[in-house]
Coordinates of C-alpha atoms in Angstrom, one line a residue:
Chain K
M938 CA 41.8 134.7 202.9
A939 CA 43.5 137.6 204.5
V940 CA 46.8 135.9 203.9
W941 CA 46.2 136.0 200.3
T942 CA 45.2 139.6 199.8
D943 CA 48.8 140.9 200.0
M944 CA 50.4 138.1 198.0
G945 CA 51.3 140.1 195.0
K946 CA 52.0 138.6 191.6
P947 CA 51.2 134.9 191.9
R948 CA 47.7 135.7 193.0
G949 CA 46.7 137.1 189.6
G950 CA 47.0 133.8 187.8
F951 CA 46.1 132.0 191.0
A952 CA 42.7 133.5 191.6
V953 CA 41.4 131.4 188.7
C954 CA 41.7 128.3 190.9
G955 CA 38.2 128.6 192.2
R956 CA 36.7 129.0 188.8
P957 CA 37.0 125.9 186.7
V958 CA 36.0 127.5 183.4
L959 CA 38.5 130.2 183.7
A960 CA 41.2 127.7 184.7
V961 CA 40.5 125.6 181.7
A962 CA 40.6 128.7 179.5
V963 CA 44.0 129.8 180.8
L964 CA 45.4 126.3 180.3
A965 CA 44.0 126.1 176.8
L966 CA 45.5 129.5 176.0
L967 CA 48.9 128.4 177.3
A968 CA 48.7 125.2 175.3
L969 CA 47.7 127.2 172.2
A970 CA 50.7 129.5 172.8
S971 CA 52.9 126.4 173.1
L972 CA 51.6 125.2 169.7
L973 CA 52.3 128.5 168.1
V974 CA 55.9 129.1 169.3
G975 CA 58.8 127.4 167.7
S976 CA 62.1 128.1 166.0
S977 CA 60.6 128.0 162.5
G978 CA 58.5 131.0 163.4
I979 CA 56.1 132.4 166.0
G980 CA 52.4 132.9 165.6
L981 CA 49.6 131.5 163.6
R982 CA 50.9 133.2 160.4
A983 CA 54.2 131.4 160.7
L984 CA 52.3 128.1 160.8
L985 CA 50.1 129.0 157.9
D986 CA 53.0 130.4 155.8
D987 CA 54.9 127.2 156.1
P988 CA 53.4 124.6 153.7
R989 CA 54.7 121.8 155.8
S990 CA 53.2 123.2 158.9
V991 CA 50.6 120.4 159.5
E992 CA 53.4 117.9 159.8
L993 CA 55.3 120.3 162.1
L994 CA 52.3 120.6 164.3
W995 CA 51.7 116.8 164.6
V996 CA 55.3 115.8 164.8
S997 CA 56.8 118.4 167.0
R998 CA 54.6 121.1 168.5
M999 CA 51.6 118.9 169.6
P1000 CA 53.8 116.2 171.2
R1001 CA 55.8 118.8 173.0
T1002 CA 52.7 120.5 174.4
I1003 CA 51.2 117.2 175.5
A1004 CA 54.5 116.2 177.0
L1005 CA 54.6 119.5 179.0
I1006 CA 51.1 119.0 180.3
L1007 CA 51.7 115.4 181.2
A1008 CA 55.0 115.9 182.9
G1009 CA 53.9 119.1 184.6
T1010 CA 50.8 117.5 186.1
A1011 CA 52.6 114.3 187.1
S1012 CA 55.5 116.1 188.8
A1013 CA 53.1 118.3 190.8
I1014 CA 50.9 115.5 191.9
T1015 CA 53.7 113.2 192.8
G1016 CA 55.1 116.0 194.9
L1017 CA 51.7 116.3 196.7
I1018 CA 51.6 112.6 197.3
M1019 CA 55.0 112.5 198.8
Q1020 CA 54.2 115.5 201.0
R1021 CA 51.1 113.7 202.3
L1022 CA 52.9 110.3 202.8
V1023 CA 55.8 111.9 204.8
Q1024 CA 53.5 114.5 206.3
N1025 CA 55.9 117.2 205.4
R1026 CA 55.4 120.2 203.1
F1027 CA 59.0 120.3 201.9
V1028 CA 59.6 116.9 200.5
E1029 CA 59.2 116.0 196.9
P1030 CA 60.9 113.4 194.6
S1031 CA 64.1 115.6 194.4
T1032 CA 64.4 116.1 198.1
M1033 CA 64.2 112.5 199.0
G1034 CA 66.6 110.8 196.7
T1035 CA 64.0 109.6 194.2
V1036 CA 65.3 111.6 191.3
D1037 CA 69.0 110.9 192.1
S1038 CA 68.2 107.2 192.3
A1039 CA 66.5 107.3 189.0
C1040 CA 69.5 109.0 187.4
L1041 CA 71.8 106.4 188.9
G1042 CA 69.6 103.6 187.4
L1043 CA 69.7 105.3 184.1
L1044 CA 73.4 105.7 184.2
L1045 CA 74.1 102.1 185.1
G1046 CA 71.7 101.1 182.3
V1047 CA 73.6 103.1 179.8
I1048 CA 76.9 101.5 181.0
F1049 CA 75.8 97.9 181.3
I1050 CA 73.0 97.5 178.7
P1051 CA 73.7 100.3 176.2
D1052 CA 71.3 98.9 173.6
A1053 CA 68.3 98.7 175.9
S1054 CA 65.0 100.1 174.7
P1055 CA 63.6 103.3 176.2
L1056 CA 61.0 101.2 178.1
A1057 CA 63.7 99.0 179.6
R1058 CA 65.8 102.0 180.6
M1059 CA 62.7 103.5 182.2
A1060 CA 62.0 100.3 184.1
L1061 CA 65.5 100.4 185.4
A1062 CA 65.2 104.0 186.4
A1063 CA 61.9 103.3 188.1
L1064 CA 63.3 100.3 189.9
F1065 CA 66.2 102.4 191.3
S1066 CA 64.0 105.3 192.3
W1067 CA 61.6 102.9 194.0
L1068 CA 64.5 101.3 196.0
G1069 CA 66.1 104.7 196.7
T1070 CA 62.8 106.2 197.9
L1071 CA 62.0 103.2 200.1
L1072 CA 65.5 103.3 201.7
F1073 CA 65.0 107.0 202.4
L1074 CA 61.7 106.4 204.1
L1075 CA 63.2 103.6 206.2
I1076 CA 66.0 105.9 207.3
L1077 CA 63.5 108.7 208.0
R1078 CA 61.5 106.3 210.3
T1079 CA 64.5 105.9 212.5
M1080 CA 64.9 109.6 213.0
P1081 CA 63.2 111.7 215.6
R1082 CA 60.9 114.3 214.1
R1083 CA 61.9 117.5 215.8
S1084 CA 61.6 119.9 213.0
A1085 CA 59.6 120.2 209.8
L1086 CA 62.9 121.0 208.0
M1087 CA 64.5 117.7 209.1
P1088 CA 63.0 115.3 206.4
P1089 CA 63.9 117.6 203.4
L1090 CA 67.3 118.3 204.7
L1091 CA 68.0 114.7 205.4
G1092 CA 66.6 113.9 202.0
I1093 CA 68.8 116.5 200.2
A1094 CA 71.8 115.0 202.0
Y1095 CA 70.7 111.5 201.1
G1096 CA 70.1 112.5 197.5
G1097 CA 73.5 114.2 197.5
V1098 CA 75.2 111.0 198.5
I1099 CA 73.5 109.0 195.7
G1100 CA 74.2 111.9 193.3
A1101 CA 77.9 111.9 194.3
L1102 CA 78.0 108.1 193.5
S1103 CA 76.5 108.7 190.1
Y1104 CA 78.9 111.6 189.5
L1105 CA 81.8 109.4 190.4
I1106 CA 80.7 106.7 188.0
A1107 CA 79.9 109.2 185.3
W1108 CA 83.2 110.8 185.7
Q1109 CA 85.1 107.6 185.4
T1110 CA 83.1 106.5 182.4
G1111 CA 83.1 110.0 180.7
L1112 CA 79.3 110.4 181.0
I1113 CA 79.2 113.6 183.0
Q1114 CA 77.5 115.5 180.2
A1115 CA 74.9 112.8 179.7
L1116 CA 74.2 112.8 183.5
A1117 CA 73.8 116.6 183.4
A1118 CA 71.3 116.1 180.5
W1119 CA 69.1 113.8 182.5
T1120 CA 69.1 116.0 185.6
T1121 CA 68.2 119.1 183.5
A1122 CA 64.7 118.9 182.1
D1123 CA 64.6 119.8 178.4
F1124 CA 61.7 119.4 176.1
S1125 CA 63.5 120.5 172.9
V1126 CA 63.9 117.0 171.5
V1127 CA 60.4 115.8 172.2
L1128 CA 58.8 114.5 169.0
A1129 CA 56.0 112.1 168.1
G1130 CA 57.3 108.7 169.1
R1131 CA 59.7 110.0 171.7
Y1132 CA 57.6 111.1 174.6
E1133 CA 54.9 108.4 174.9
L1134 CA 56.4 107.0 178.0
L1135 CA 54.9 110.0 179.7
Y1136 CA 51.5 108.5 179.3
L1137 CA 52.7 105.9 181.8
A1138 CA 53.4 108.7 184.2
A1139 CA 49.9 110.1 183.5
A1140 CA 48.4 106.7 184.2
A1141 CA 50.3 106.4 187.5
T1142 CA 49.2 109.9 188.4
A1143 CA 45.6 109.0 187.7
L1144 CA 45.9 106.1 190.0
A1145 CA 47.3 108.4 192.6
W1146 CA 44.3 110.7 192.2
F1147 CA 42.0 107.9 193.2
G1148 CA 44.2 106.7 196.1
A1149 CA 44.8 110.2 197.3
D1150 CA 42.8 110.0 200.6
R1151 CA 44.6 106.9 201.6
F1152 CA 48.0 108.6 201.3
T1153 CA 46.9 111.3 203.7
L1154 CA 45.6 108.7 206.1
A1155 CA 48.8 106.6 205.8
G1156 CA 50.8 109.7 206.4
L1157 CA 49.1 110.3 209.7
G1158 CA 50.7 107.2 211.1
D1159 CA 50.3 103.4 211.1
D1160 CA 47.7 103.5 213.9
V1161 CA 45.4 106.0 212.3
A1162 CA 45.7 104.0 209.0
R1163 CA 44.9 100.7 210.7
S1164 CA 42.0 102.2 212.6
V1165 CA 40.2 103.0 209.3
G1166 CA 41.0 99.6 207.9
L1167 CA 44.0 100.5 205.7
N1168 CA 47.2 98.4 205.5
P1169 CA 49.8 101.2 206.0
R1170 CA 52.6 99.2 204.3
M1171 CA 50.5 98.5 201.2
V1172 CA 49.6 102.2 200.9
L1173 CA 53.2 103.2 201.4
A1174 CA 54.4 100.7 198.8
L1175 CA 51.7 101.9 196.4
G1176 CA 52.6 105.5 196.9
V1177 CA 56.3 105.0 196.4
S1178 CA 55.6 102.8 193.3
I1179 CA 53.6 105.6 191.7
V1180 CA 56.2 108.2 192.5
A1181 CA 59.0 105.9 191.2
I1182 CA 57.2 105.1 187.9
T1183 CA 56.5 108.8 187.4
A1184 CA 60.0 109.9 188.2
G1185 CA 61.5 107.2 186.1
S1186 CA 59.4 108.0 183.0
I1187 CA 59.9 111.7 183.3
V1188 CA 63.7 111.4 183.8
V1189 CA 64.0 109.1 180.8
T1190 CA 62.0 111.2 178.4
V1191 CA 62.7 114.8 179.3
G1192 CA 64.9 115.0 182.4
F1193 CA 64.0 116.1 185.9
I1194 CA 62.0 119.3 186.3
P1195 CA 63.2 121.1 189.4
F1196 CA 61.0 122.6 192.2
L1197 CA 57.7 121.8 190.4
G1198 CA 56.6 119.1 192.9
L1199 CA 57.6 121.4 195.8
I1200 CA 56.1 124.8 194.9
V1201 CA 52.9 123.8 193.2
P1202 CA 51.3 121.8 196.1
N1203 CA 52.5 124.5 198.6
L1204 CA 51.0 127.3 196.6
V1205 CA 47.7 125.4 196.3
S1206 CA 47.5 124.5 199.9
R1207 CA 48.0 128.2 200.8
R1208 CA 45.0 128.9 198.7
V1209 CA 42.6 126.0 199.5
G1210 CA 44.0 124.5 202.7
D1211 CA 44.9 120.9 203.1
N1212 CA 41.7 119.2 201.8
L1213 CA 43.2 116.8 199.3
R1214 CA 40.0 116.5 197.1
N1215 CA 40.0 120.3 196.7
A1216 CA 43.7 120.5 196.1
L1217 CA 44.2 117.7 193.5
P1218 CA 42.6 119.4 190.5
M1219 CA 44.3 122.7 191.3
V1220 CA 47.7 121.0 191.7
A1221 CA 47.2 119.3 188.4
W1222 CA 46.2 122.6 186.7
L1223 CA 48.9 124.7 188.2
G1224 CA 51.6 122.1 187.5
A1225 CA 50.6 122.0 183.8
S1226 CA 50.3 125.8 183.6
V1227 CA 53.6 126.6 185.3
T1228 CA 55.4 124.0 183.1
L1229 CA 54.0 125.4 179.9
V1230 CA 54.9 129.0 181.0
C1231 CA 58.5 128.0 181.8
D1232 CA 59.0 126.1 178.6
L1233 CA 57.6 129.0 176.6
L1234 CA 60.0 131.3 178.3
G1235 CA 62.9 129.0 177.5
R1236 CA 61.9 128.9 173.9
L1237 CA 61.7 132.7 173.6
V1238 CA 64.6 134.0 175.7
F1239 CA 67.3 133.0 173.2
Y1240 CA 65.1 132.5 170.2
P1241 CA 65.6 130.6 167.9
Y1242 CA 67.9 128.6 170.3
E1243 CA 66.4 127.1 173.5
L1244 CA 67.0 127.5 177.1
P1245 CA 66.2 124.1 178.8
I1246 CA 63.1 124.3 181.1
G1247 CA 65.4 123.1 183.8
A1248 CA 67.0 126.5 183.8
T1249 CA 63.9 128.6 183.6
M1250 CA 62.0 126.5 186.2
G1251 CA 65.1 126.6 188.4
V1252 CA 65.1 130.4 188.5
L1253 CA 61.4 130.8 188.9
G1254 CA 61.1 127.8 191.3
A1255 CA 63.9 129.0 193.5
A1256 CA 62.3 132.4 193.8
V1257 CA 58.9 131.0 194.7
F1258 CA 60.4 128.5 197.1
L1259 CA 62.2 131.2 199.0
F1260 CA 59.0 133.2 199.1
L1261 CA 57.2 130.2 200.6
L1262 CA 59.9 129.6 203.2
L1263 CA 59.9 133.3 204.3
R1264 CA 56.2 133.6 204.4
R1265 CA 55.5 130.5 206.3
D1266 CA 53.7 132.1 209.2
G1267 CA 55.4 129.9 211.8
T1268 CA 53.8 126.6 210.8
Chain G
M1296 CA 145.5 112.7 183.3
R1297 CA 144.1 111.6 180.0
Q1298 CA 141.3 110.0 181.9
I1299 CA 140.6 113.2 183.8
L1300 CA 140.7 115.2 180.6
S1301 CA 138.3 112.9 178.8
A1302 CA 136.0 112.8 181.8
L1303 CA 136.1 116.6 181.8
C1304 CA 135.4 116.7 178.0
F1305 CA 132.5 114.3 178.5
F1306 CA 131.2 116.4 181.3
L1307 CA 131.5 119.6 179.3
G1308 CA 130.0 117.9 176.3
T1309 CA 127.0 116.7 178.1
T1310 CA 126.4 120.0 179.9
A1311 CA 126.8 121.8 176.6
L1312 CA 124.2 119.5 175.1
H1313 CA 121.9 120.0 178.1
A1314 CA 122.3 123.7 178.0
Q1315 CA 121.1 123.9 174.4
T1316 CA 117.8 125.7 174.4
V1317 CA 115.3 126.7 171.8
T1318 CA 112.7 129.4 171.8
V1319 CA 109.3 128.1 170.8
D1320 CA 105.9 129.6 170.4
T1321 CA 103.2 128.4 172.9
A1322 CA 99.7 129.4 173.9
R1323 CA 101.3 131.6 176.6
G1324 CA 103.7 133.3 174.2
P1325 CA 107.3 132.4 173.3
V1326 CA 109.2 130.4 175.9
E1327 CA 112.7 129.0 176.1
V1328 CA 113.0 125.3 176.6
E1329 CA 115.8 122.8 176.5
S1330 CA 115.9 120.9 173.3
G1331 CA 116.1 117.1 172.9
P1332 CA 114.0 116.2 176.0
Q1333 CA 114.3 112.5 177.0
R1334 CA 111.3 112.2 179.4
V1335 CA 108.3 114.0 178.1
V1336 CA 104.9 113.8 179.7
T1337 CA 101.7 115.1 178.0
L1338 CA 98.1 115.2 179.1
D1339 CA 96.7 115.9 175.6
L1340 CA 96.1 113.4 172.8
G1341 CA 96.5 116.1 170.1
V1342 CA 100.0 116.8 171.5
L1343 CA 100.7 113.1 171.6
D1344 CA 99.7 112.7 168.0
T1345 CA 101.9 115.6 167.0
I1346 CA 104.8 114.1 168.8
K1347 CA 104.2 110.8 167.0
V1348 CA 104.0 112.5 163.6
I1349 CA 107.3 114.2 164.0
G1350 CA 108.9 111.0 165.5
G1351 CA 109.5 112.0 169.1
D1352 CA 109.3 110.0 172.3
V1353 CA 107.2 110.3 175.4
V1354 CA 107.1 108.5 178.7
G1355 CA 103.7 109.7 180.2
V1356 CA 100.4 109.8 178.3
P1357 CA 96.8 110.6 179.4
N1358 CA 94.4 107.9 180.6
G1359 CA 91.4 106.7 178.7
V1360 CA 90.1 106.0 175.2
K1361 CA 92.7 106.4 172.5
P1362 CA 92.1 106.3 168.7
D1363 CA 93.5 103.5 166.6
Y1364 CA 96.4 105.6 165.4
L1365 CA 97.5 106.1 169.0
S1366 CA 96.8 102.6 170.3
E1367 CA 100.5 101.8 170.7
Y1368 CA 100.5 104.3 173.7
A1369 CA 98.1 102.2 175.7
G1370 CA 100.1 100.2 178.1
T1371 CA 103.8 99.6 178.7
P1372 CA 106.3 101.2 178.3
Y1373 CA 104.1 104.2 178.6
T1374 CA 102.7 105.4 181.9
E1375 CA 99.2 106.8 182.3
V1376 CA 99.5 110.1 184.1
G1377 CA 95.9 111.1 184.7
T1378 CA 92.8 112.3 182.8
F1379 CA 92.7 115.1 180.4
F1380 CA 91.5 117.4 183.2
E1381 CA 93.2 115.9 186.3
P1382 CA 96.9 115.1 186.2
D1383 CA 98.1 112.4 188.7
I1384 CA 100.7 114.6 190.3
E1385 CA 102.5 111.8 192.2
T1386 CA 102.8 109.6 189.1
I1387 CA 104.2 112.5 187.1
A1388 CA 106.7 113.4 189.8
A1389 CA 107.8 109.7 189.9
L1390 CA 108.5 109.8 186.2
D1391 CA 110.9 112.7 186.7
P1392 CA 110.0 114.4 183.4
D1393 CA 112.2 117.0 181.8
L1394 CA 109.2 118.5 179.9
I1395 CA 105.5 118.5 180.5
I1396 CA 103.1 119.6 177.8
V1397 CA 99.6 120.6 178.7
A1398 CA 96.8 121.8 176.3
G1399 CA 93.1 122.5 176.3
R1400 CA 91.5 120.5 179.0
S1401 CA 94.7 120.3 181.1
Q1402 CA 95.7 124.0 180.7
A1403 CA 94.2 124.9 184.0
K1404 CA 96.8 122.7 185.7
Y1405 CA 99.7 124.6 184.1
D1406 CA 100.8 126.3 187.3
E1407 CA 100.6 123.2 189.4
L1408 CA 102.7 121.2 186.9
S1409 CA 105.2 124.0 186.4
G1410 CA 106.3 123.3 189.9
L1411 CA 107.4 119.8 189.0
A1412 CA 109.2 120.3 185.7
P1413 CA 109.4 122.8 182.8
T1414 CA 105.9 122.9 181.4
I1415 CA 104.5 124.4 178.2
D1416 CA 100.9 125.1 177.2
L1417 CA 99.9 124.2 173.6
T1418 CA 96.2 125.0 173.9
T1419 CA 94.7 125.6 170.5
D1420 CA 92.8 128.6 169.3
T1421 CA 89.4 127.2 168.1
T1422 CA 89.0 130.2 165.7
D1423 CA 92.4 129.4 164.0
F1424 CA 92.5 125.6 164.0
V1425 CA 94.9 124.9 161.3
G1426 CA 97.0 127.8 162.4
S1427 CA 97.2 126.3 165.9
I1428 CA 98.3 123.0 164.4
H1429 CA 101.1 124.8 162.6
R1430 CA 102.2 126.4 165.7
N1431 CA 102.1 123.2 167.8
T1432 CA 103.8 121.1 165.2
E1433 CA 106.6 123.6 164.6
T1434 CA 107.0 124.0 168.4
I1435 CA 107.2 120.2 169.0
G1436 CA 109.4 119.8 165.9
A1437 CA 111.8 122.4 167.3
I1438 CA 111.9 120.9 170.8
Y1439 CA 112.8 117.5 169.4
G1440 CA 115.2 118.9 166.8
R1441 CA 113.0 117.6 163.9
E1442 CA 112.0 120.8 162.2
E1443 CA 112.3 119.3 158.8
V1444 CA 109.9 116.5 159.5
A1445 CA 107.4 119.0 160.9
R1446 CA 107.7 121.2 157.9
T1447 CA 107.0 118.3 155.5
A1448 CA 104.0 117.1 157.5
L1449 CA 102.5 120.6 157.6
K1450 CA 103.0 121.0 153.8
E1451 CA 101.1 117.8 153.2
L1452 CA 98.4 118.9 155.6
D1453 CA 98.0 122.3 153.9
A1454 CA 97.7 120.7 150.5
K1455 CA 94.9 118.5 151.7
V1456 CA 93.1 121.3 153.4
T1457 CA 93.3 123.6 150.4
A1458 CA 91.9 120.9 148.2
M1459 CA 89.1 120.3 150.7
H1460 CA 88.4 124.1 150.8
D1461 CA 88.0 124.3 147.0
M1462 CA 85.4 121.5 147.1
A1463 CA 83.6 122.8 150.1
A1464 CA 83.3 126.4 148.7
E1465 CA 80.8 125.0 146.2
A1466 CA 78.9 122.7 148.6
G1467 CA 76.6 125.2 150.2
T1468 CA 75.7 125.7 153.9
A1469 CA 76.6 123.5 156.7
L1470 CA 75.4 123.0 160.3
T1471 CA 77.3 121.2 163.0
I1472 CA 75.5 119.3 165.7
L1473 CA 76.9 117.9 168.9
T1474 CA 74.7 115.2 170.5
T1475 CA 74.9 114.0 174.1
G1476 CA 72.5 112.1 176.3
G1477 CA 69.8 112.5 173.7
R1478 CA 70.1 116.3 173.5
M1479 CA 71.5 118.3 170.6
S1480 CA 73.4 121.6 170.5
T1481 CA 75.0 123.5 167.7
H1482 CA 78.2 125.5 167.5
G1483 CA 78.6 128.5 165.2
A1484 CA 81.3 129.6 162.8
K1485 CA 83.5 130.8 165.6
G1486 CA 82.9 127.9 168.1
R1487 CA 84.7 124.7 168.9
F1488 CA 84.1 123.3 165.4
S1489 CA 85.0 126.4 163.5
V1490 CA 87.5 124.5 161.4
L1491 CA 84.6 123.3 159.2
Y1492 CA 83.9 126.9 158.2
G1493 CA 87.1 128.8 158.4
D1494 CA 89.7 126.2 157.3
F1495 CA 87.5 123.7 155.4
G1496 CA 85.4 126.5 153.7
F1497 CA 81.8 125.5 154.3
E1498 CA 79.3 128.4 154.5
P1499 CA 77.7 128.5 158.0
A1500 CA 74.0 127.6 157.9
I1501 CA 73.4 130.0 160.8
A1502 CA 74.8 133.4 161.7
E1503 CA 76.8 133.9 164.8
V1504 CA 76.1 131.5 167.7
D1505 CA 77.1 132.7 171.2
S1506 CA 77.9 129.2 172.1
G1507 CA 80.4 128.5 174.9
N1508 CA 82.0 125.1 175.0
H1509 CA 79.0 122.9 174.7
G1510 CA 77.1 125.0 172.2
Q1511 CA 73.6 126.2 172.1
P1512 CA 70.7 123.7 172.6
I1513 CA 68.6 123.3 169.6
S1514 CA 65.4 121.4 168.6
N1515 CA 64.6 119.2 165.5
E1516 CA 62.4 122.0 164.4
F1517 CA 65.4 124.4 164.4
I1518 CA 67.3 122.0 162.2
R1519 CA 64.4 121.9 159.7
S1520 CA 63.9 125.6 159.6
T1521 CA 67.6 126.2 159.2
D1522 CA 67.5 123.7 156.3
P1523 CA 71.3 123.3 155.7
D1524 CA 72.8 121.6 152.6
W1525 CA 75.2 119.6 154.9
I1526 CA 74.9 118.4 158.5
F1527 CA 77.9 117.4 160.4
V1528 CA 77.3 115.3 163.5
I1529 CA 79.6 114.6 166.4
D1530 CA 78.2 112.1 168.8
R1531 CA 79.8 113.0 172.0
D1532 CA 78.7 109.9 173.8
A1533 CA 80.4 107.7 171.2
A1534 CA 83.5 109.8 171.7
I1535 CA 83.9 108.3 175.1
G1536 CA 83.1 104.8 174.0
R1537 CA 79.3 104.8 174.5
D1538 CA 76.7 104.2 171.8
G1539 CA 73.6 103.5 173.7
Q1540 CA 71.6 106.2 171.9
P1541 CA 73.4 106.8 168.6
A1542 CA 73.1 110.2 167.1
A1543 CA 71.8 108.6 163.9
Q1544 CA 68.8 107.3 165.8
L1545 CA 68.2 110.7 167.3
L1546 CA 68.3 112.5 164.0
D1547 CA 66.2 110.0 162.1
N1548 CA 62.9 111.8 162.4
P1549 CA 60.4 113.5 160.0
L1550 CA 61.7 117.0 160.8
V1551 CA 65.4 116.3 160.1
N1552 CA 64.5 114.0 157.2
D1553 CA 62.8 117.0 155.6
T1554 CA 66.0 119.0 155.3
K1555 CA 68.0 119.4 152.0
A1556 CA 70.9 117.7 153.8
A1557 CA 69.0 114.6 154.7
K1558 CA 67.2 114.3 151.3
A1559 CA 70.6 114.5 149.5
G1560 CA 72.2 112.0 151.9
H1561 CA 74.5 114.8 153.2
I1562 CA 74.4 114.0 156.9
V1563 CA 78.0 113.2 157.7
Y1564 CA 78.9 111.5 161.0
L1565 CA 82.4 112.8 162.0
D1566 CA 84.7 110.6 164.0
P1567 CA 83.8 111.6 167.5
I1568 CA 87.2 110.7 168.9
D1569 CA 89.0 112.7 166.3
W1570 CA 86.8 115.7 166.8
Y1571 CA 85.9 115.6 170.4
V1572 CA 88.8 113.9 172.2
V1573 CA 92.0 114.4 170.1
G1574 CA 91.3 117.8 168.5
A1575 CA 93.9 119.9 166.8
S1576 CA 96.7 117.8 165.3
I1577 CA 97.6 116.5 161.9
T1578 CA 96.3 112.9 161.9
P1579 CA 92.7 113.7 163.0
V1580 CA 92.4 116.6 160.7
E1581 CA 93.7 114.6 157.7
N1582 CA 91.2 111.8 158.7
S1583 CA 88.4 114.4 158.7
V1584 CA 89.5 115.8 155.4
A1585 CA 89.4 112.3 153.9
T1586 CA 85.9 111.6 155.4
I1587 CA 84.4 114.9 154.2
S1588 CA 86.1 114.9 150.8
G1589 CA 84.8 111.4 150.3
A1590 CA 81.2 112.6 151.2
L1591 CA 81.5 115.6 148.9
A1592 CA 82.8 113.6 146.0
K1593 CA 79.8 111.3 146.1

């Protein structure tokens, strides 16, 4: 606990982790704030003054709030799963080529099957992120593990190569701005009927919740996994599939949210250690809360215009990530 | 002796013709260029359209999507000389141009291209769209020695824009929306699509937008609370030949459908190639005037 006494700001909101009632209250408060903030006015009065406010609530504010909670939770938990599978604290879907592969799939979908339904485009994005992630894990297996920084660095380089390929294709087909839109998360166009794919991400995340212990065991090595009766390949395939479906559905609906899968599990493990069963609810809670806060900030900074959450999360996430790197007590 | 004399005359004649220069107005101030260029290269479709309107010739044109009215420039005898942003220096050098015209997206390459051949910059001022068209058309008219054609074309354009302005002044407020990759942004009265307000005369639905080139991101809720009388949509993805997620589909939702514009059928989809790709020149602006006047007259 001593480590945490001098942590400064993050601790304030963080201390609630151990108290479920308080945690739920904070999340409920943030969700309420998300329902009350929008470009047609801020606060309960603005909603009551507007005669069409009930429609606004159901069509726009509620879906946006649900989408934020679903995407935030799913991103944070898939980050945690990947960290356990690879046994490395610094990997997450964006530092192992998963997100870049999803964007490549989406891009090729737009070019070759422009009239595809959102579900078909998601499937393509998920397929690509599945293949991309698997390829990364295969490459990683051939590498000697000398440093904890090696997998994320390799992953960033690998993602960079896939990203460069996407960029080249986008550049030649004039889709640079569309590519930029998918890689920058933005909840401003979320409406009823346009975010429901995220429930698929939520379902995949729920599956991950139940399989969480196996991912830790599989991450400890094939021998450990076999010794407790697990098929390491099956577990790996399951984990990668969950991450791919989650990344695909998030990229298709709102775009990739940077840093979330990286900082949330790390902050939580600093607090409660590496026990997955303890960590999961907190990772889910913190993922949703941080996402809500960043989107609220984005809605308020240039009110009534919007700053995409990709930008607010990028700034906040980079700061927290640097903090985590510098405070890593030699582990 | 006669032969020598006539050869000398011919030589003097041609040098005199070559030496003839005109001073024209450009985005970088007045410059002196030789008139009657034979081998012109441009990286901008607005410039290409202007050259076509005044009846000039080019040898090098930009790559990529071209609108119907410029379709004759796709393929031989014209050479593609690079994208709007990135000129293909070797191809341009091989064409041995006597004039290169950059504008807008290619203006950053001005210095690089100046090393190859005389280069002028006809970048338009988004806050004075029709004024920029005047300058560019007059400049190109003067370079090709076709001032009269340029003047007539501009007079016709002005008459159409004035008629449009009279109609729009009564039409109420307007909001412009640029869509790309399923996201929306808006540009204010001084932004990239200022011509709708300044020259065409619509009243901006929102006060100043500090927008930059790709505008300020907005939500459907923003569109509903702004509640404009008219909505003008430019589908960027369609501008470059993609219509996977058409803007109409994006905007067909309960919040946008609740605006005055949607209820009155006043959502106008502007030709994305005219607006986004070609930009400031006579043909796309006349097309837009026709589209918008048609919508206003309904």
